[in-house]
mmCIF file of C-alpha atoms in Angstrom:
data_model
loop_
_atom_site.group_PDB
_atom_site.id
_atom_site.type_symbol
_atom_site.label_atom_id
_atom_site.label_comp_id
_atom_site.label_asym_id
_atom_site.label_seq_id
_atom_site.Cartn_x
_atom_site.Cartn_y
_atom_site.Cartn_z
ATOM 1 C CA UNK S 1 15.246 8.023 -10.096
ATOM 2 C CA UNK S 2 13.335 7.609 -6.678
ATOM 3 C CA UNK S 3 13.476 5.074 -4.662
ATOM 4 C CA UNK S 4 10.110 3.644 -3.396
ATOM 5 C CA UNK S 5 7.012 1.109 -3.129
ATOM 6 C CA UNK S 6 3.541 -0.668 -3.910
ATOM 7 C CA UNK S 7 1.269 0.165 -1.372
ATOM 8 C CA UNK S 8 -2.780 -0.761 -1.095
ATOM 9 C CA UNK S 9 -4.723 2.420 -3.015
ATOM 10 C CA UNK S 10 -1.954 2.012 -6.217
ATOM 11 C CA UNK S 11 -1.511 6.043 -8.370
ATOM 12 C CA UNK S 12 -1.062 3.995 -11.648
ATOM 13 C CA UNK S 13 0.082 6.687 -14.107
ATOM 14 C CA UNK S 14 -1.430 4.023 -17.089
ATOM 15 C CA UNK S 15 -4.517 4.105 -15.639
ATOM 16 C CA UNK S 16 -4.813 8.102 -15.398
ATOM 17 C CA UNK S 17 -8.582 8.722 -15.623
ATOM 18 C CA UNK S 18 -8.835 10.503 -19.579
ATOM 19 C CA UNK S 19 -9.792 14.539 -19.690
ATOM 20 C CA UNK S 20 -12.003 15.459 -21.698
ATOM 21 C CA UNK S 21 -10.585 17.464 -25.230
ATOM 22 C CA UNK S 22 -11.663 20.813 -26.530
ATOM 23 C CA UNK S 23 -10.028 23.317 -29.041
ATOM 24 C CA UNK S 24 -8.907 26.445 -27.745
ATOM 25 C CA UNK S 25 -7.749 29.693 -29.520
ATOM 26 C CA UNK S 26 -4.617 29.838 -27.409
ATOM 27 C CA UNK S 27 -3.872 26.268 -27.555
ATOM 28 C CA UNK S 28 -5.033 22.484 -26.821
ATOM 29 C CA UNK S 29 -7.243 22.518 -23.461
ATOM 30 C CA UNK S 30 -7.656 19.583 -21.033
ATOM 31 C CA UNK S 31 -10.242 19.950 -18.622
ATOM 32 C CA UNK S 32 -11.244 17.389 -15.313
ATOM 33 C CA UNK S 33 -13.872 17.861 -13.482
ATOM 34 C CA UNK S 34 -13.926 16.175 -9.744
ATOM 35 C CA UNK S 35 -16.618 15.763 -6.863
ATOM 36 C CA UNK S 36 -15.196 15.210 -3.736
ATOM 37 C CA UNK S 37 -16.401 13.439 -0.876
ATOM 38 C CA UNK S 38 -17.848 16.746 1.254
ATOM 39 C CA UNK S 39 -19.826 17.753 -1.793
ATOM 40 C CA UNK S 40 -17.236 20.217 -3.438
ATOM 41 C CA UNK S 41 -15.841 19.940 -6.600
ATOM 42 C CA UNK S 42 -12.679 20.467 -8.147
ATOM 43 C CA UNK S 43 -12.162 21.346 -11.785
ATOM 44 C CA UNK S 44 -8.846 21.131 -13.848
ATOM 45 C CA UNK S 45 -7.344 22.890 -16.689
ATOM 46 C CA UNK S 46 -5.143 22.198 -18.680
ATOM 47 C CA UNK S 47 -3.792 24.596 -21.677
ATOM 48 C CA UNK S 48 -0.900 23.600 -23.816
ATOM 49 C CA UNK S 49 0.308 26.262 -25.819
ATOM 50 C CA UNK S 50 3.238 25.649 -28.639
ATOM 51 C CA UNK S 51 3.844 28.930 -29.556
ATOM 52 C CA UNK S 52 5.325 30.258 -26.260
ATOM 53 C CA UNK S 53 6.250 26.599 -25.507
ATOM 54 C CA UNK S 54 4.103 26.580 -22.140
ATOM 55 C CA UNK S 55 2.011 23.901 -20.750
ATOM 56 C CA UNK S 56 -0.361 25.499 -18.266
ATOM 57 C CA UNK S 57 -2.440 24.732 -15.298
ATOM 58 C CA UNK S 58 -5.248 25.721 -12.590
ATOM 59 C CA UNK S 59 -7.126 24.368 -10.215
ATOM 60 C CA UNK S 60 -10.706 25.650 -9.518
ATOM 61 C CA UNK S 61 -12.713 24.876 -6.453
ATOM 62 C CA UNK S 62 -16.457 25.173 -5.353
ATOM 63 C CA UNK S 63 -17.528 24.267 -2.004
ATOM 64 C CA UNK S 64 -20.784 23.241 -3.282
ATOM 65 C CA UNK S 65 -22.776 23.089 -6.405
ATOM 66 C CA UNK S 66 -24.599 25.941 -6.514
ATOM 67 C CA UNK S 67 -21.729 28.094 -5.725
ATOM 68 C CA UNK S 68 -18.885 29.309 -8.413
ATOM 69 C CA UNK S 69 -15.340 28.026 -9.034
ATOM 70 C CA UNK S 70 -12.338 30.114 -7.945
ATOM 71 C CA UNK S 71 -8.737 29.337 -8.236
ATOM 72 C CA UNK S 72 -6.583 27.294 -5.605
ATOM 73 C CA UNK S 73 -4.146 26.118 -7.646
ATOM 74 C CA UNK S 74 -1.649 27.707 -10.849
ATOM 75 C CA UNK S 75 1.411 25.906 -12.731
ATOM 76 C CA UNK S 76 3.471 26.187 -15.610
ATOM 77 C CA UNK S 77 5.606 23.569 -17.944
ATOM 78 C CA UNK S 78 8.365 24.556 -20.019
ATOM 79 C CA UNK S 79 7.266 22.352 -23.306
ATOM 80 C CA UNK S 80 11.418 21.908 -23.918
ATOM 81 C CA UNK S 81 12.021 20.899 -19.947
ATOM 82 C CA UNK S 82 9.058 18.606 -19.841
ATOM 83 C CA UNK S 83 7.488 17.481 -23.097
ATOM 84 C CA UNK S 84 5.239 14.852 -21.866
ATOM 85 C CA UNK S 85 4.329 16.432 -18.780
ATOM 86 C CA UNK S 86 1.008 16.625 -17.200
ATOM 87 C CA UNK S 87 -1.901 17.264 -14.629
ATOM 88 C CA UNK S 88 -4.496 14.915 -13.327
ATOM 89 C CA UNK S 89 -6.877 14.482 -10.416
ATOM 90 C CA UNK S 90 -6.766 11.226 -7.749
ATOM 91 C CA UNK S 91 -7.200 10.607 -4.485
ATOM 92 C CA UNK S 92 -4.431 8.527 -3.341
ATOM 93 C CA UNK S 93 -5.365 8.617 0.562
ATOM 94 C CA UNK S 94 -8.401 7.527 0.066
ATOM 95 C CA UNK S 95 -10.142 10.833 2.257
ATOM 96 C CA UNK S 96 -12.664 11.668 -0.628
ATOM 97 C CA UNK S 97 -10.470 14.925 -1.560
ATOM 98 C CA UNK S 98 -8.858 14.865 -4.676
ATOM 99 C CA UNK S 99 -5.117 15.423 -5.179
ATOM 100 C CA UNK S 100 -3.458 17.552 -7.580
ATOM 101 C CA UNK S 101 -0.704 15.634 -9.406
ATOM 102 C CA UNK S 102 1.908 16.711 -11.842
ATOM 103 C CA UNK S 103 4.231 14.633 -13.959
ATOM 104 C CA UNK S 104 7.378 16.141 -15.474
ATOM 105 C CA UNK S 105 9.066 13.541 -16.708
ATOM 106 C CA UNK S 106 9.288 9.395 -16.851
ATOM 107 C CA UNK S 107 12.021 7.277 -17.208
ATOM 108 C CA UNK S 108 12.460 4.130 -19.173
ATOM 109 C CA UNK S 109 10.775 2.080 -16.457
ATOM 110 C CA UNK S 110 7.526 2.840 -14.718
ATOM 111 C CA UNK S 111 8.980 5.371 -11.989
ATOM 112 C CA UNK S 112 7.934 8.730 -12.787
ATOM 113 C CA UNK S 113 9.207 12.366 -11.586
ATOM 114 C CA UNK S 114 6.072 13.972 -10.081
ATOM 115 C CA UNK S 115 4.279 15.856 -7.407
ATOM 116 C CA UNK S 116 1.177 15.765 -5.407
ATOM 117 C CA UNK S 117 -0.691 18.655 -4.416
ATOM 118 C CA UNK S 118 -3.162 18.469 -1.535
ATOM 119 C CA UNK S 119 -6.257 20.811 -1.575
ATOM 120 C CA UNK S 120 -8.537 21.685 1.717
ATOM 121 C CA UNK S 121 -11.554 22.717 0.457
ATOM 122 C CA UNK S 122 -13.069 23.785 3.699
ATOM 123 C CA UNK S 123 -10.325 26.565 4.008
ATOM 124 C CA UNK S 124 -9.681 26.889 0.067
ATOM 125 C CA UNK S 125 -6.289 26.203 0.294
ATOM 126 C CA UNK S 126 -3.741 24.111 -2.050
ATOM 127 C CA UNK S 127 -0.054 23.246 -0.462
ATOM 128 C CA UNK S 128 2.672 20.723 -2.281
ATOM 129 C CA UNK S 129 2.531 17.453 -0.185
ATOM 130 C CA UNK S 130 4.902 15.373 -1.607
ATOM 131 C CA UNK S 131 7.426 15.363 -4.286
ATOM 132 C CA UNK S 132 9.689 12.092 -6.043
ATOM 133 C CA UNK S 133 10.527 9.609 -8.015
ATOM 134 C CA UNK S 134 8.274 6.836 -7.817
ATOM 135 C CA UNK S 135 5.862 4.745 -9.312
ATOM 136 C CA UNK S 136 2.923 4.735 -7.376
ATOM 137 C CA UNK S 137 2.043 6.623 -3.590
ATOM 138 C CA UNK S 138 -0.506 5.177 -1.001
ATOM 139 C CA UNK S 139 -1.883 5.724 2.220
ATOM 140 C CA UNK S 140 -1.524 2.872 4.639
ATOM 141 C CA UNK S 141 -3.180 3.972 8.289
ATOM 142 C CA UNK S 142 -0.955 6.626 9.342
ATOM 143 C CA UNK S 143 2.193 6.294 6.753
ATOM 144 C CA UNK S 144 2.210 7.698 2.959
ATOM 145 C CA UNK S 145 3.754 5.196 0.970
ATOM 146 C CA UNK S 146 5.768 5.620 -2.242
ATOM 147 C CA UNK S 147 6.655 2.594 -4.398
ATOM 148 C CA UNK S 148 9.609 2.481 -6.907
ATOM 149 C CA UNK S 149 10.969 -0.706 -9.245
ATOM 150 C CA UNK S 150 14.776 -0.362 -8.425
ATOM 151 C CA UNK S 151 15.421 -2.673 -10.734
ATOM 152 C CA UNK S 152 14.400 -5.522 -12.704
ATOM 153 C CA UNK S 153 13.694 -7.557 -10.016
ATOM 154 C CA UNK S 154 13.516 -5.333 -7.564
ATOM 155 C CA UNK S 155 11.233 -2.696 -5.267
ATOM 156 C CA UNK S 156 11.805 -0.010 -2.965
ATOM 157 C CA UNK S 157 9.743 1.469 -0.464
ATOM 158 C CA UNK S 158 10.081 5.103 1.206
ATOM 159 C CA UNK S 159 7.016 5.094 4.352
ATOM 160 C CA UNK S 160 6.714 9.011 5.758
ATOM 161 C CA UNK S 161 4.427 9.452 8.700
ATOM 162 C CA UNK S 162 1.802 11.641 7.798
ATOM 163 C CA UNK S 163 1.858 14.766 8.809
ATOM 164 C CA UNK S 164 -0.720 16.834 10.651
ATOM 165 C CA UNK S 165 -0.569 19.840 9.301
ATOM 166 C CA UNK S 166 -0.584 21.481 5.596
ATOM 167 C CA UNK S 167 3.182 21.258 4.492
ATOM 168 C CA UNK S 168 5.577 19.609 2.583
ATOM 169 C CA UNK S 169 6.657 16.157 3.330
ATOM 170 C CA UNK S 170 10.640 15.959 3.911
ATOM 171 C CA UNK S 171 13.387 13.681 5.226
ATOM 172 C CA UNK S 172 12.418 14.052 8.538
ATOM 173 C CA UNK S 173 9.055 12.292 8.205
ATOM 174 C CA UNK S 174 10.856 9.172 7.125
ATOM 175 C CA UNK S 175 9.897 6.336 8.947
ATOM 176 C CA UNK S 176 11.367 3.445 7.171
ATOM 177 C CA UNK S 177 12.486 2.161 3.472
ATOM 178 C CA UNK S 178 11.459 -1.146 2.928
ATOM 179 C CA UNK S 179 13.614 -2.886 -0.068
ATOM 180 C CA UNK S 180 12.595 -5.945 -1.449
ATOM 181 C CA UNK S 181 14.428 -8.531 -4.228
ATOM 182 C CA UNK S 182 13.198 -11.135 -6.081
ATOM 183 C CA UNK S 183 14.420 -14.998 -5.953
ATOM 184 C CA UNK S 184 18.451 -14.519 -7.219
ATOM 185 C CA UNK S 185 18.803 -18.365 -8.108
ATOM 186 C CA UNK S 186 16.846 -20.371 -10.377
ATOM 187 C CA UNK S 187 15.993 -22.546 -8.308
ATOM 188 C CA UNK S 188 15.087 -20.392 -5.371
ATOM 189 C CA UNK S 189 11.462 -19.067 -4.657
ATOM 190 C CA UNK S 190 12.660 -17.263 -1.573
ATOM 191 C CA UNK S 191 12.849 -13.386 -1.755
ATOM 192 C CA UNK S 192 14.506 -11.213 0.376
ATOM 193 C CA UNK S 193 13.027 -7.482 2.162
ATOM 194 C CA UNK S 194 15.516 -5.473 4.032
ATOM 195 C CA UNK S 195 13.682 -3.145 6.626
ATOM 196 C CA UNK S 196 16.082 0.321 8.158
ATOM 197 C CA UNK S 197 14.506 3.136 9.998
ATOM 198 C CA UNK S 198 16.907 6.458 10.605
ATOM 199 C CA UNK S 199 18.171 6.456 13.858
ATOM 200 C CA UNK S 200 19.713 10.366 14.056
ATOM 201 C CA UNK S 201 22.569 9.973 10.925
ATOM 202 C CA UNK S 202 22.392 6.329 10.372
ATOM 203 C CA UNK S 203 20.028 3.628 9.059
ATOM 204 C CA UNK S 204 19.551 0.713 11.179
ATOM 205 C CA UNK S 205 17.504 -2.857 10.659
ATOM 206 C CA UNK S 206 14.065 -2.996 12.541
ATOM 207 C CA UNK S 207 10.763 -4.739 11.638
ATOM 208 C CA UNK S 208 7.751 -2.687 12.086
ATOM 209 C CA UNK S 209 5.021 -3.333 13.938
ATOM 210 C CA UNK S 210 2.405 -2.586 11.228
ATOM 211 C CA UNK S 211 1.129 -5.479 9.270
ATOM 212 C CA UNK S 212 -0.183 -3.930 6.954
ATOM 213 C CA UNK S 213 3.774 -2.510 6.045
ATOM 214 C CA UNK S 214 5.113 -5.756 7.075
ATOM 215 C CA UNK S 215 3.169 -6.681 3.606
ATOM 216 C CA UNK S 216 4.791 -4.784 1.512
ATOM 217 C CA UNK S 217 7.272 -7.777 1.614
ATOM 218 C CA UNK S 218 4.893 -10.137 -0.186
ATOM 219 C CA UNK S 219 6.214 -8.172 -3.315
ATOM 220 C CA UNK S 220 6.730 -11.676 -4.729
ATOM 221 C CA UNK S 221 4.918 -13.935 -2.648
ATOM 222 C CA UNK S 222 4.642 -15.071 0.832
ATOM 223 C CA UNK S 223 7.681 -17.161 0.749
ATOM 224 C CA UNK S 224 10.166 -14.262 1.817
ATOM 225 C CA UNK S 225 12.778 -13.550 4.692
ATOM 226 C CA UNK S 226 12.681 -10.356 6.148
ATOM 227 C CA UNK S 227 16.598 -8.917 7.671
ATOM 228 C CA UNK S 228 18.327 -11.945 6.265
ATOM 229 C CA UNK S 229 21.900 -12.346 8.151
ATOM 230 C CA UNK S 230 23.582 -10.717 5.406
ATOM 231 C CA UNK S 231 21.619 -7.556 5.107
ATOM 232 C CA UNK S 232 22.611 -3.959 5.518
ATOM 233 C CA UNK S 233 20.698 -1.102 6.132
ATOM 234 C CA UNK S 234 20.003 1.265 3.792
ATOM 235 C CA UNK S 235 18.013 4.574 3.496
#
């Protein structure tokens, strides 16, 4: 599945804030209701219907409380393709906006397949930000982090610069991937994190300047060597 990292405001899917339950002729109904930092509000619904094996959703907005909700946002599931997908509402940039994100599918570790969804309420627009396999997504200062186990004693790291403008996050806004491995021997407490940034078609060793990604590397502790002799670059 993806590839990717722990950053420092973690999207834990186990700790997915609950939605509140309600019978619905059509089907089960989810609904979240958000407040965002500006004073509008986002609302979420979520319809499951078995009998034409569809999992829907929308996204409502209201730039303030006293005015009404209208749609930004409309998906659909395919109950066979994605039986324990869902929908939920978090801010994983920290901006006091919400995100929209949807789950198809997890695997048998932590990493899930998912999307986010960014919303503007100021010009009542929704776009699809980001899209992966990964465990958890955070921003640190200017990069959107995505965080991935790799293995069982391993993490990887995908950093994009973020973008500017309302689109879709792609391989061009790579910055780096920053891998990092646990102690291989017993008696070793020293861990290793291999740092690459694309340089036109290849991947090359570097060391950022950030700190703040430079910690990423403390997956396992302090003790750890960054570009040991031995490593090689990889995307």
């Amino acid at each position: 599945m993806g590839r990717l990292g722990l950053g420092a405001v973690l999207l834990v899917l186990a700790a997915i804030s609950p939605l509140a339950a309600s019978a619905q002729p059509n089907g089960a109904q989810r609904v979240q209701e958000q407040r965002n930092g500006d004073g509008s509000w986002l609302r979420l619904t979520e319809t499951e219907n078995e009998a034409e094996g569809q999992r829907s959703l929308q996204v409502d907005l209201r730039p303030s409380s006293d005015q009404p909700y209208a749609p930004v946002l409309q998906r659909r599931q395919a109950l066979a393709d994605f039986p324990n997908g869902r929908w939920y509402l978090h801010d994983f940039d920290g901006d006091g906006v919400s995100e929209v994100v949807e789950v198809e599918y997890c695997g048998a570790g932590p990493n899930c397949v998912q999307t986010l969804f960014k919303v503007n309420p100021a010009r009542k627009t929704a776009w699809r930000f980001l899209h992966g396999g990964f465990f958890t997504v955070s921003r640190v200062d200017d990069f959107v982090v995505t965080a991935g186990r790799s293995s069982c004693c391993s993490w990887s790291h995908l950093v994009y610069r973020f973008p500017s403008d309302e689109r879709t996050l792609t391989e061009k806004d790579l910055a780096y991937s920053i891998n990092v491995s646990g102690p291989l021997e017993s008696d070793s407490t020293t861990a290793r994190c291999v740092i690459s940034k694309p340089t036109g078609k290849r991947w090359v060793l570097t060391k950022p300047t950030n700190e703040r990604l430079l910690q990423l590397c403390a997956q396992y502790g302090d003790d750890v060597v960054i570009n040991p002799p031995d490593s090689v670059p990889e995307p």
